[in-house]
Amino acid sequence: MVKNRLVRLNSLLKEVLSEVIHNDVRNPHVHKFVSVTRVEITADLQHAKVYISVLGDDKEKQETLTALQSAAGFIAVHSSKKVVMR
């Protein structure tokens, strides 16, 4: 039962993170072809590992990764507002 919940939460967080990155992050260094490929939430629901994919050359990939890392707090706050857990 707990494993099924984690799978559902991973899927939900993947969708929400993708939406926040595309709609709310206004950094010009974030390439428009960014996709969240996988999310792994820890069993205690405290941390999540997010895997992304960026289409483009190495420079665009590095710029996007740096911009997303600097916007991690912003993304976390906006994502937590959109995810409703009971």
PDB file of N, CA, C and O in Angstrom:
ATOM      1  N   MET A   1       0.815  -1.194   0.000  1.00  0.00           N
ATOM      2  CA  MET A   1       0.000   0.000   0.000  1.00  0.00           C
ATOM      3  C   MET A   1       0.863   1.264   0.000  1.00  0.00           C
ATOM      4  O   MET A   1       0.572   2.201  -0.726  1.00  0.00           O
ATOM      5  N   VAL A   2       1.913   1.278   0.811  1.00  0.00           N
ATOM      6  CA  VAL A   2       2.782   2.445   0.874  1.00  0.00           C
ATOM      7  C   VAL A   2       3.507   2.643  -0.452  1.00  0.00           C
ATOM      8  O   VAL A   2       3.669   3.764  -0.921  1.00  0.00           O
ATOM      9  N   LYS A   3       3.918   1.544  -1.086  1.00  0.00           N
ATOM     10  CA  LYS A   3       4.612   1.650  -2.359  1.00  0.00           C
ATOM     11  C   LYS A   3       3.708   2.251  -3.431  1.00  0.00           C
ATOM     12  O   LYS A   3       4.150   3.077  -4.228  1.00  0.00           O
ATOM     13  N   ASN A   4       2.442   1.854  -3.443  1.00  0.00           N
ATOM     14  CA  ASN A   4       1.502   2.414  -4.416  1.00  0.00           C
ATOM     15  C   ASN A   4       1.333   3.915  -4.208  1.00  0.00           C
ATOM     16  O   ASN A   4       1.229   4.677  -5.164  1.00  0.00           O
ATOM     17  N   ARG A   5       1.310   4.336  -2.953  1.00  0.00           N
ATOM     18  CA  ARG A   5       1.179   5.764  -2.653  1.00  0.00           C
ATOM     19  C   ARG A   5       2.390   6.533  -3.163  1.00  0.00           C
ATOM     20  O   ARG A   5       2.250   7.614  -3.739  1.00  0.00           O
ATOM     21  N   LEU A   6       3.584   5.969  -2.972  1.00  0.00           N
ATOM     22  CA  LEU A   6       4.792   6.634  -3.456  1.00  0.00           C
ATOM     23  C   LEU A   6       4.801   6.735  -4.974  1.00  0.00           C
ATOM     24  O   LEU A   6       5.219   7.762  -5.525  1.00  0.00           O
ATOM     25  N   VAL A   7       4.332   5.714  -5.639  1.00  0.00           N
ATOM     26  CA  VAL A   7       4.271   5.745  -7.101  1.00  0.00           C
ATOM     27  C   VAL A   7       3.312   6.844  -7.565  1.00  0.00           C
ATOM     28  O   VAL A   7       3.623   7.613  -8.475  1.00  0.00           O
ATOM     29  N   ARG A   8       2.158   6.963  -6.908  1.00  0.00           N
ATOM     30  CA  ARG A   8       1.196   8.014  -7.267  1.00  0.00           C
ATOM     31  C   ARG A   8       1.754   9.403  -6.966  1.00  0.00           C
ATOM     32  O   ARG A   8       1.592  10.329  -7.758  1.00  0.00           O
ATOM     33  N   LEU A   9       2.422   9.542  -5.832  1.00  0.00           N
ATOM     34  CA  LEU A   9       3.008  10.833  -5.483  1.00  0.00           C
ATOM     35  C   LEU A   9       4.141  11.209  -6.435  1.00  0.00           C
ATOM     36  O   LEU A   9       4.280  12.383  -6.795  1.00  0.00           O
ATOM     37  N   ASN A  10       4.947  10.235  -6.840  1.00  0.00           N
ATOM     38  CA  ASN A  10       6.005  10.501  -7.821  1.00  0.00           C
ATOM     39  C   ASN A  10       5.413  11.019  -9.123  1.00  0.00           C
ATOM     40  O   ASN A  10       5.910  11.989  -9.702  1.00  0.00           O
ATOM     41  N   SER A  11       4.356  10.386  -9.571  1.00  0.00           N
ATOM     42  CA  SER A  11       3.705  10.797 -10.810  1.00  0.00           C
ATOM     43  C   SER A  11       3.090  12.195 -10.680  1.00  0.00           C
ATOM     44  O   SER A  11       3.235  13.036 -11.579  1.00  0.00           O
ATOM     45  N   LEU A  12       2.426  12.450  -9.562  1.00  0.00           N
ATOM     46  CA  LEU A  12       1.816  13.752  -9.332  1.00  0.00           C
ATOM     47  C   LEU A  12       2.868  14.851  -9.265  1.00  0.00           C
ATOM     48  O   LEU A  12       2.726  15.902  -9.902  1.00  0.00           O
ATOM     49  N   LEU A  13       3.935  14.605  -8.532  1.00  0.00           N
ATOM     50  CA  LEU A  13       4.989  15.605  -8.405  1.00  0.00           C
ATOM     51  C   LEU A  13       5.691  15.849  -9.734  1.00  0.00           C
ATOM     52  O   LEU A  13       6.065  16.985 -10.038  1.00  0.00           O
ATOM     53  N   LYS A  14       5.827  14.828 -10.538  1.00  0.00           N
ATOM     54  CA  LYS A  14       6.436  14.979 -11.868  1.00  0.00           C
ATOM     55  C   LYS A  14       5.611  15.948 -12.718  1.00  0.00           C
ATOM     56  O   LYS A  14       6.155  16.856 -13.351  1.00  0.00           O
ATOM     57  N   GLU A  15       4.303  15.792 -12.710  1.00  0.00           N
ATOM     58  CA  GLU A  15       3.432  16.671 -13.481  1.00  0.00           C
ATOM     59  C   GLU A  15       3.467  18.105 -12.947  1.00  0.00           C
ATOM     60  O   GLU A  15       3.540  19.059 -13.720  1.00  0.00           O
ATOM     61  N   VAL A  16       3.420  18.243 -11.630  1.00  0.00           N
ATOM     62  CA  VAL A  16       3.404  19.575 -11.028  1.00  0.00           C
ATOM     63  C   VAL A  16       4.724  20.297 -11.278  1.00  0.00           C
ATOM     64  O   VAL A  16       4.735  21.478 -11.628  1.00  0.00           O
ATOM     65  N   LEU A  17       5.841  19.601 -11.110  1.00  0.00           N
ATOM     66  CA  LEU A  17       7.144  20.218 -11.351  1.00  0.00           C
ATOM     67  C   LEU A  17       7.292  20.658 -12.795  1.00  0.00           C
ATOM     68  O   LEU A  17       7.810  21.740 -13.072  1.00  0.00           O
ATOM     69  N   SER A  18       6.840  19.831 -13.705  1.00  0.00           N
ATOM     70  CA  SER A  18       6.898  20.186 -15.117  1.00  0.00           C
ATOM     71  C   SER A  18       6.075  21.433 -15.392  1.00  0.00           C
ATOM     72  O   SER A  18       6.518  22.343 -16.110  1.00  0.00           O
ATOM     73  N   GLU A  19       4.890  21.510 -14.801  1.00  0.00           N
ATOM     74  CA  GLU A  19       4.031  22.679 -14.982  1.00  0.00           C
ATOM     75  C   GLU A  19       4.675  23.935 -14.401  1.00  0.00           C
ATOM     76  O   GLU A  19       4.654  24.998 -15.036  1.00  0.00           O
ATOM     77  N   VAL A  20       5.259  23.829 -13.223  1.00  0.00           N
ATOM     78  CA  VAL A  20       5.894  24.989 -12.593  1.00  0.00           C
ATOM     79  C   VAL A  20       7.088  25.459 -13.413  1.00  0.00           C
ATOM     80  O   VAL A  20       7.265  26.660 -13.637  1.00  0.00           O
ATOM     81  N   ILE A  21       7.902  24.543 -13.894  1.00  0.00           N
ATOM     82  CA  ILE A  21       9.080  24.917 -14.688  1.00  0.00           C
ATOM     83  C   ILE A  21       8.660  25.625 -15.972  1.00  0.00           C
ATOM     84  O   ILE A  21       9.240  26.637 -16.356  1.00  0.00           O
ATOM     85  N   HIS A  22       7.635  25.117 -16.625  1.00  0.00           N
ATOM     86  CA  HIS A  22       7.225  25.711 -17.903  1.00  0.00           C
ATOM     87  C   HIS A  22       6.438  27.010 -17.739  1.00  0.00           C
ATOM     88  O   HIS A  22       6.568  27.909 -18.574  1.00  0.00           O
ATOM     89  N   ASN A  23       5.625  27.108 -16.696  1.00  0.00           N
ATOM     90  CA  ASN A  23       4.729  28.259 -16.581  1.00  0.00           C
ATOM     91  C   ASN A  23       5.200  29.342 -15.623  1.00  0.00           C
ATOM     92  O   ASN A  23       4.914  30.516 -15.854  1.00  0.00           O
ATOM     93  N   ASP A  24       5.886  28.979 -14.551  1.00  0.00           N
ATOM     94  CA  ASP A  24       6.178  29.947 -13.502  1.00  0.00           C
ATOM     95  C   ASP A  24       7.625  30.431 -13.477  1.00  0.00           C
ATOM     96  O   ASP A  24       7.877  31.537 -13.034  1.00  0.00           O
ATOM     97  N   VAL A  25       8.560  29.615 -13.912  1.00  0.00           N
ATOM     98  CA  VAL A  25       9.966  30.026 -13.895  1.00  0.00           C
ATOM     99  C   VAL A  25      10.197  30.961 -15.082  1.00  0.00           C
ATOM    100  O   VAL A  25      10.002  30.589 -16.233  1.00  0.00           O
ATOM    101  N   ARG A  26      10.632  32.167 -14.783  1.00  0.00           N
ATOM    102  CA  ARG A  26      10.799  33.192 -15.820  1.00  0.00           C
ATOM    103  C   ARG A  26      12.270  33.488 -16.105  1.00  0.00           C
ATOM    104  O   ARG A  26      12.615  34.587 -16.506  1.00  0.00           O
ATOM    105  N   ASN A  27      13.134  32.539 -15.886  1.00  0.00           N
ATOM    106  CA  ASN A  27      14.562  32.723 -16.127  1.00  0.00           C
ATOM    107  C   ASN A  27      14.840  32.514 -17.619  1.00  0.00           C
ATOM    108  O   ASN A  27      14.495  31.468 -18.171  1.00  0.00           O
ATOM    109  N   PRO A  28      15.486  33.470 -18.290  1.00  0.00           N
ATOM    110  CA  PRO A  28      15.748  33.308 -19.726  1.00  0.00           C
ATOM    111  C   PRO A  28      16.767  32.209 -20.039  1.00  0.00           C
ATOM    112  O   PRO A  28      16.868  31.770 -21.179  1.00  0.00           O
ATOM    113  N   HIS A  29      17.498  31.755 -19.028  1.00  0.00           N
ATOM    114  CA  HIS A  29      18.479  30.699 -19.250  1.00  0.00           C
ATOM    115  C   HIS A  29      17.877  29.305 -19.232  1.00  0.00           C
ATOM    116  O   HIS A  29      18.543  28.340 -19.590  1.00  0.00           O
ATOM    117  N   VAL A  30      16.619  29.193 -18.796  1.00  0.00           N
ATOM    118  CA  VAL A  30      15.944  27.897 -18.820  1.00  0.00           C
ATOM    119  C   VAL A  30      15.442  27.661 -20.235  1.00  0.00           C
ATOM    120  O   VAL A  30      14.584  28.389 -20.731  1.00  0.00           O
ATOM    121  N   HIS A  31      15.985  26.657 -20.871  1.00  0.00           N
ATOM    122  CA  HIS A  31      15.630  26.329 -22.249  1.00  0.00           C
ATOM    123  C   HIS A  31      14.177  25.868 -22.300  1.00  0.00           C
ATOM    124  O   HIS A  31      13.674  25.252 -21.373  1.00  0.00           O
ATOM    125  N   LYS A  32      13.493  26.150 -23.392  1.00  0.00           N
ATOM    126  CA  LYS A  32      12.072  25.811 -23.474  1.00  0.00           C
ATOM    127  C   LYS A  32      11.832  24.313 -23.674  1.00  0.00           C
ATOM    128  O   LYS A  32      10.726  23.843 -23.465  1.00  0.00           O
ATOM    129  N   PHE A  33      12.855  23.566 -24.056  1.00  0.00           N
ATOM    130  CA  PHE A  33      12.701  22.125 -24.240  1.00  0.00           C
ATOM    131  C   PHE A  33      13.266  21.363 -23.041  1.00  0.00           C
ATOM    132  O   PHE A  33      14.185  20.565 -23.154  1.00  0.00           O
ATOM    133  N   VAL A  34      12.693  21.629 -21.883  1.00  0.00           N
ATOM    134  CA  VAL A  34      13.058  20.941 -20.644  1.00  0.00           C
ATOM    135  C   VAL A  34      11.915  20.025 -20.281  1.00  0.00           C
ATOM    136  O   VAL A  34      10.751  20.420 -20.320  1.00  0.00           O
ATOM    137  N   SER A  35      12.225  18.791 -19.919  1.00  0.00           N
ATOM    138  CA  SER A  35      11.178  17.892 -19.461  1.00  0.00           C
ATOM    139  C   SER A  35      11.640  17.174 -18.201  1.00  0.00           C
ATOM    140  O   SER A  35      12.815  16.843 -18.050  1.00  0.00           O
ATOM    141  N   VAL A  36      10.708  16.963 -17.305  1.00  0.00           N
ATOM    142  CA  VAL A  36      10.970  16.192 -16.100  1.00  0.00           C
ATOM    143  C   VAL A  36      10.735  14.740 -16.468  1.00  0.00           C
ATOM    144  O   VAL A  36       9.627  14.359 -16.849  1.00  0.00           O
ATOM    145  N   THR A  37      11.787  13.927 -16.377  1.00  0.00           N
ATOM    146  CA  THR A  37      11.673  12.535 -16.813  1.00  0.00           C
ATOM    147  C   THR A  37      11.285  11.587 -15.700  1.00  0.00           C
ATOM    148  O   THR A  37      10.598  10.598 -15.929  1.00  0.00           O
ATOM    149  N   ARG A  38      11.722  11.891 -14.466  1.00  0.00           N
ATOM    150  CA  ARG A  38      11.432  10.980 -13.354  1.00  0.00           C
ATOM    151  C   ARG A  38      11.577  11.730 -12.039  1.00  0.00           C
ATOM    152  O   ARG A  38      12.389  12.635 -11.917  1.00  0.00           O
ATOM    153  N   VAL A  39      10.790  11.322 -11.063  1.00  0.00           N
ATOM    154  CA  VAL A  39      10.879  11.865  -9.711  1.00  0.00           C
ATOM    155  C   VAL A  39      10.901  10.692  -8.750  1.00  0.00           C
ATOM    156  O   VAL A  39      10.106   9.759  -8.886  1.00  0.00           O
ATOM    157  N   GLU A  40      11.814  10.751  -7.783  1.00  0.00           N
ATOM    158  CA  GLU A  40      11.890   9.724  -6.745  1.00  0.00           C
ATOM    159  C   GLU A  40      11.778  10.403  -5.389  1.00  0.00           C
ATOM    160  O   GLU A  40      12.657  11.146  -4.978  1.00  0.00           O
ATOM    161  N   ILE A  41      10.675  10.148  -4.701  1.00  0.00           N
ATOM    162  CA  ILE A  41      10.450  10.703  -3.374  1.00  0.00           C
ATOM    163  C   ILE A  41      10.925   9.684  -2.342  1.00  0.00           C
ATOM    164  O   ILE A  41      10.693   8.487  -2.496  1.00  0.00           O
ATOM    165  N   THR A  42      11.575  10.169  -1.282  1.00  0.00           N
ATOM    166  CA  THR A  42      12.010   9.273  -0.214  1.00  0.00           C
ATOM    167  C   THR A  42      10.794   8.762   0.555  1.00  0.00           C
ATOM    168  O   THR A  42       9.707   9.334   0.492  1.00  0.00           O
ATOM    169  N   ALA A  43      10.982   7.696   1.294  1.00  0.00           N
ATOM    170  CA  ALA A  43       9.880   7.061   2.023  1.00  0.00           C
ATOM    171  C   ALA A  43       9.276   7.979   3.078  1.00  0.00           C
ATOM    172  O   ALA A  43       8.078   7.903   3.363  1.00  0.00           O
ATOM    173  N   ASP A  44      10.084   8.884   3.650  1.00  0.00           N
ATOM    174  CA  ASP A  44       9.553   9.803   4.658  1.00  0.00           C
ATOM    175  C   ASP A  44       8.971  11.072   4.040  1.00  0.00           C
ATOM    176  O   ASP A  44       8.541  11.970   4.758  1.00  0.00           O
ATOM    177  N   LEU A  45       8.946  11.169   2.732  1.00  0.00           N
ATOM    178  CA  LEU A  45       8.368  12.271   1.968  1.00  0.00           C
ATOM    179  C   LEU A  45       9.056  13.609   2.229  1.00  0.00           C
ATOM    180  O   LEU A  45       8.479  14.665   1.994  1.00  0.00           O
ATOM    181  N   GLN A  46      10.295  13.588   2.677  1.00  0.00           N
ATOM    182  CA  GLN A  46      11.018  14.817   2.984  1.00  0.00           C
ATOM    183  C   GLN A  46      11.850  15.329   1.810  1.00  0.00           C
ATOM    184  O   GLN A  46      12.064  16.522   1.673  1.00  0.00           O
ATOM    185  N   HIS A  47      12.337  14.425   0.975  1.00  0.00           N
ATOM    186  CA  HIS A  47      13.211  14.809  -0.123  1.00  0.00           C
ATOM    187  C   HIS A  47      12.752  14.127  -1.412  1.00  0.00           C
ATOM    188  O   HIS A  47      12.166  13.051  -1.382  1.00  0.00           O
ATOM    189  N   ALA A  48      13.059  14.783  -2.518  1.00  0.00           N
ATOM    190  CA  ALA A  48      12.738  14.223  -3.827  1.00  0.00           C
ATOM    191  C   ALA A  48      13.926  14.427  -4.752  1.00  0.00           C
ATOM    192  O   ALA A  48      14.555  15.487  -4.743  1.00  0.00           O
ATOM    193  N   LYS A  49      14.229  13.424  -5.515  1.00  0.00           N
ATOM    194  CA  LYS A  49      15.271  13.518  -6.529  1.00  0.00           C
ATOM    195  C   LYS A  49      14.566  13.655  -7.869  1.00  0.00           C
ATOM    196  O   LYS A  49      13.721  12.829  -8.235  1.00  0.00           O
ATOM    197  N   VAL A  50      14.888  14.736  -8.592  1.00  0.00           N
ATOM    198  CA  VAL A  50      14.202  15.049  -9.840  1.00  0.00           C
ATOM    199  C   VAL A  50      15.182  14.901 -10.992  1.00  0.00           C
ATOM    200  O   VAL A  50      16.276  15.471 -10.971  1.00  0.00           O
ATOM    201  N   TYR A  51      14.797  14.147 -11.999  1.00  0.00           N
ATOM    202  CA  TYR A  51      15.610  13.931 -13.183  1.00  0.00           C
ATOM    203  C   TYR A  51      15.002  14.728 -14.333  1.00  0.00           C
ATOM    204  O   TYR A  51      13.787  14.673 -14.557  1.00  0.00           O
ATOM    205  N   ILE A  52      15.850  15.475 -15.035  1.00  0.00           N
ATOM    206  CA  ILE A  52      15.365  16.294 -16.143  1.00  0.00           C
ATOM    207  C   ILE A  52      16.114  15.936 -17.418  1.00  0.00           C
ATOM    208  O   ILE A  52      17.203  15.360 -17.377  1.00  0.00           O
ATOM    209  N   SER A  53      15.517  16.312 -18.516  1.00  0.00           N
ATOM    210  CA  SER A  53      16.125  16.142 -19.825  1.00  0.00           C
ATOM    211  C   SER A  53      16.016  17.474 -20.559  1.00  0.00           C
ATOM    212  O   SER A  53      14.969  18.116 -20.536  1.00  0.00           O
ATOM    213  N   VAL A  54      17.113  17.872 -21.198  1.00  0.00           N
ATOM    214  CA  VAL A  54      17.144  19.137 -21.935  1.00  0.00           C
ATOM    215  C   VAL A  54      17.608  18.852 -23.356  1.00  0.00           C
ATOM    216  O   VAL A  54      18.657  18.245 -23.557  1.00  0.00           O
ATOM    217  N   LEU A  55      16.818  19.298 -24.323  1.00  0.00           N
ATOM    218  CA  LEU A  55      17.236  19.190 -25.711  1.00  0.00           C
ATOM    219  C   LEU A  55      18.037  20.426 -26.084  1.00  0.00           C
ATOM    220  O   LEU A  55      17.623  21.548 -25.803  1.00  0.00           O
ATOM    221  N   GLY A  56      19.167  20.223 -26.695  1.00  0.00           N
ATOM    222  CA  GLY A  56      20.015  21.339 -27.091  1.00  0.00           C
ATOM    223  C   GLY A  56      21.478  20.953 -26.994  1.00  0.00           C
ATOM    224  O   GLY A  56      21.824  19.809 -26.710  1.00  0.00           O
ATOM    225  N   ASP A  57      22.331  21.938 -27.219  1.00  0.00           N
ATOM    226  CA  ASP A  57      23.760  21.661 -27.140  1.00  0.00           C
ATOM    227  C   ASP A  57      24.223  21.706 -25.683  1.00  0.00           C
ATOM    228  O   ASP A  57      23.449  21.988 -24.767  1.00  0.00           O
ATOM    229  N   ASP A  58      25.498  21.408 -25.463  1.00  0.00           N
ATOM    230  CA  ASP A  58      26.030  21.318 -24.102  1.00  0.00           C
ATOM    231  C   ASP A  58      25.931  22.640 -23.345  1.00  0.00           C
ATOM    232  O   ASP A  58      25.691  22.655 -22.139  1.00  0.00           O
ATOM    233  N   LYS A  59      26.125  23.749 -24.065  1.00  0.00           N
ATOM    234  CA  LYS A  59      26.046  25.060 -23.415  1.00  0.00           C
ATOM    235  C   LYS A  59      24.633  25.314 -22.891  1.00  0.00           C
ATOM    236  O   LYS A  59      24.448  25.759 -21.754  1.00  0.00           O
ATOM    237  N   GLU A  60      23.611  25.024 -23.708  1.00  0.00           N
ATOM    238  CA  GLU A  60      22.223  25.208 -23.293  1.00  0.00           C
ATOM    239  C   GLU A  60      21.873  24.290 -22.123  1.00  0.00           C
ATOM    240  O   GLU A  60      21.169  24.692 -21.195  1.00  0.00           O
ATOM    241  N   LYS A  61      22.375  23.071 -22.166  1.00  0.00           N
ATOM    242  CA  LYS A  61      22.110  22.128 -21.080  1.00  0.00           C
ATOM    243  C   LYS A  61      22.697  22.630 -19.769  1.00  0.00           C
ATOM    244  O   LYS A  61      22.044  22.593 -18.732  1.00  0.00           O
ATOM    245  N   GLN A  62      23.927  23.103 -19.814  1.00  0.00           N
ATOM    246  CA  GLN A  62      24.585  23.580 -18.602  1.00  0.00           C
ATOM    247  C   GLN A  62      23.913  24.835 -18.066  1.00  0.00           C
ATOM    248  O   GLN A  62      23.711  24.974 -16.859  1.00  0.00           O
ATOM    249  N   GLU A  63      23.552  25.765 -18.948  1.00  0.00           N
ATOM    250  CA  GLU A  63      22.851  26.981 -18.521  1.00  0.00           C
ATOM    251  C   GLU A  63      21.513  26.648 -17.874  1.00  0.00           C
ATOM    252  O   GLU A  63      21.146  27.227 -16.849  1.00  0.00           O
ATOM    253  N   THR A  64      20.788  25.722 -18.472  1.00  0.00           N
ATOM    254  CA  THR A  64      19.491  25.330 -17.941  1.00  0.00           C
ATOM    255  C   THR A  64      19.636  24.665 -16.586  1.00  0.00           C
ATOM    256  O   THR A  64      18.897  24.974 -15.648  1.00  0.00           O
ATOM    257  N   LEU A  65      20.595  23.779 -16.455  1.00  0.00           N
ATOM    258  CA  LEU A  65      20.812  23.095 -15.186  1.00  0.00           C
ATOM    259  C   LEU A  65      21.194  24.084 -14.085  1.00  0.00           C
ATOM    260  O   LEU A  65      20.663  24.025 -12.973  1.00  0.00           O
ATOM    261  N   THR A  66      22.072  25.026 -14.401  1.00  0.00           N
ATOM    262  CA  THR A  66      22.471  26.046 -13.428  1.00  0.00           C
ATOM    263  C   THR A  66      21.286  26.919 -13.035  1.00  0.00           C
ATOM    264  O   THR A  66      21.092  27.222 -11.849  1.00  0.00           O
ATOM    265  N   ALA A  67      20.481  27.315 -14.016  1.00  0.00           N
ATOM    266  CA  ALA A  67      19.319  28.164 -13.730  1.00  0.00           C
ATOM    267  C   ALA A  67      18.288  27.419 -12.884  1.00  0.00           C
ATOM    268  O   ALA A  67      17.704  27.997 -11.960  1.00  0.00           O
ATOM    269  N   LEU A  68      18.065  26.145 -13.166  1.00  0.00           N
ATOM    270  CA  LEU A  68      17.103  25.377 -12.382  1.00  0.00           C
ATOM    271  C   LEU A  68      17.609  25.138 -10.961  1.00  0.00           C
ATOM    272  O   LEU A  68      16.820  25.162 -10.009  1.00  0.00           O
ATOM    273  N   GLN A  69      18.902  24.935 -10.808  1.00  0.00           N
ATOM    274  CA  GLN A  69      19.448  24.756  -9.460  1.00  0.00           C
ATOM    275  C   GLN A  69      19.323  26.039  -8.652  1.00  0.00           C
ATOM    276  O   GLN A  69      19.041  26.002  -7.459  1.00  0.00           O
ATOM    277  N   SER A  70      19.515  27.178  -9.299  1.00  0.00           N
ATOM    278  CA  SER A  70      19.383  28.442  -8.571  1.00  0.00           C
ATOM    279  C   SER A  70      17.919  28.753  -8.258  1.00  0.00           C
ATOM    280  O   SER A  70      17.627  29.470  -7.301  1.00  0.00           O
ATOM    281  N   ALA A  71      17.001  28.210  -9.037  1.00  0.00           N
ATOM    282  CA  ALA A  71      15.572  28.442  -8.814  1.00  0.00           C
ATOM    283  C   ALA A  71      14.920  27.308  -8.032  1.00  0.00           C
ATOM    284  O   ALA A  71      13.687  27.232  -7.959  1.00  0.00           O
ATOM    285  N   ALA A  72      15.711  26.447  -7.426  1.00  0.00           N
ATOM    286  CA  ALA A  72      15.175  25.267  -6.741  1.00  0.00           C
ATOM    287  C   ALA A  72      14.209  25.649  -5.616  1.00  0.00           C
ATOM    288  O   ALA A  72      13.157  25.026  -5.454  1.00  0.00           O
ATOM    289  N   GLY A  73      14.536  26.654  -4.847  1.00  0.00           N
ATOM    290  CA  GLY A  73      13.654  27.084  -3.764  1.00  0.00           C
ATOM    291  C   GLY A  73      12.332  27.610  -4.281  1.00  0.00           C
ATOM    292  O   GLY A  73      11.261  27.290  -3.756  1.00  0.00           O
ATOM    293  N   PHE A  74      12.396  28.422  -5.320  1.00  0.00           N
ATOM    294  CA  PHE A  74      11.195  28.960  -5.958  1.00  0.00           C
ATOM    295  C   PHE A  74      10.315  27.824  -6.473  1.00  0.00           C
ATOM    296  O   PHE A  74       9.095  27.815  -6.267  1.00  0.00           O
ATOM    297  N   ILE A  75      10.934  26.856  -7.138  1.00  0.00           N
ATOM    298  CA  ILE A  75      10.192  25.720  -7.695  1.00  0.00           C
ATOM    299  C   ILE A  75       9.570  24.898  -6.571  1.00  0.00           C
ATOM    300  O   ILE A  75       8.420  24.473  -6.669  1.00  0.00           O
ATOM    301  N   ALA A  76      10.298  24.691  -5.487  1.00  0.00           N
ATOM    302  CA  ALA A  76       9.780  23.903  -4.367  1.00  0.00           C
ATOM    303  C   ALA A  76       8.570  24.574  -3.721  1.00  0.00           C
ATOM    304  O   ALA A  76       7.568  23.915  -3.427  1.00  0.00           O
ATOM    305  N   VAL A  77       8.652  25.874  -3.516  1.00  0.00           N
ATOM    306  CA  VAL A  77       7.541  26.597  -2.882  1.00  0.00           C
ATOM    307  C   VAL A  77       6.312  26.575  -3.770  1.00  0.00           C
ATOM    308  O   VAL A  77       5.199  26.283  -3.312  1.00  0.00           O
ATOM    309  N   HIS A  78       6.475  26.862  -5.047  1.00  0.00           N
ATOM    310  CA  HIS A  78       5.316  26.880  -5.952  1.00  0.00           C
ATOM    311  C   HIS A  78       4.737  25.478  -6.150  1.00  0.00           C
ATOM    312  O   HIS A  78       3.524  25.343  -6.298  1.00  0.00           O
ATOM    313  N   SER A  79       5.588  24.466  -6.169  1.00  0.00           N
ATOM    314  CA  SER A  79       5.099  23.100  -6.311  1.00  0.00           C
ATOM    315  C   SER A  79       4.321  22.672  -5.080  1.00  0.00           C
ATOM    316  O   SER A  79       3.288  22.004  -5.187  1.00  0.00           O
ATOM    317  N   SER A  80       4.815  23.045  -3.901  1.00  0.00           N
ATOM    318  CA  SER A  80       4.130  22.635  -2.675  1.00  0.00           C
ATOM    319  C   SER A  80       2.759  23.286  -2.560  1.00  0.00           C
ATOM    320  O   SER A  80       1.848  22.720  -1.944  1.00  0.00           O
ATOM    321  N   LYS A  81       2.584  24.464  -3.142  1.00  0.00           N
ATOM    322  CA  LYS A  81       1.269  25.116  -3.129  1.00  0.00           C
ATOM    323  C   LYS A  81       0.265  24.395  -4.028  1.00  0.00           C
ATOM    324  O   LYS A  81      -0.934  24.447  -3.796  1.00  0.00           O
ATOM    325  N   LYS A  82       0.777  23.738  -5.059  1.00  0.00           N
ATOM    326  CA  LYS A  82      -0.120  23.071  -6.015  1.00  0.00           C
ATOM    327  C   LYS A  82      -0.410  21.619  -5.649  1.00  0.00           C
ATOM    328  O   LYS A  82      -1.392  21.061  -6.117  1.00  0.00           O
ATOM    329  N   VAL A  83       0.432  21.012  -4.811  1.00  0.00           N
ATOM    330  CA  VAL A  83       0.230  19.616  -4.422  1.00  0.00           C
ATOM    331  C   VAL A  83      -0.581  19.597  -3.131  1.00  0.00           C
ATOM    332  O   VAL A  83      -0.185  20.197  -2.135  1.00  0.00           O
ATOM    333  N   VAL A  84      -1.701  18.908  -3.148  1.00  0.00           N
ATOM    334  CA  VAL A  84      -2.537  18.786  -1.970  1.00  0.00           C
ATOM    335  C   VAL A  84      -2.506  17.334  -1.499  1.00  0.00           C
ATOM    336  O   VAL A  84      -2.877  16.433  -2.243  1.00  0.00           O
ATOM    337  N   MET A  85      -1.987  17.155  -0.285  1.00  0.00           N
ATOM    338  CA  MET A  85      -1.925  15.811   0.283  1.00  0.00           C
ATOM    339  C   MET A  85      -2.764  15.786   1.550  1.00  0.00           C
ATOM    340  O   MET A  85      -2.758  16.710   2.337  1.00  0.00           O
ATOM    341  N   ARG A  86      -3.470  14.691   1.746  1.00  0.00           N
ATOM    342  CA  ARG A  86      -4.275  14.550   2.971  1.00  0.00           C
ATOM    343  C   ARG A  86      -3.451  13.917   4.048  1.00  0.00           C
ATOM    344  O   ARG A  86      -2.532  13.227   3.857  1.00  0.00           O
TER     345      ARG A  86
END
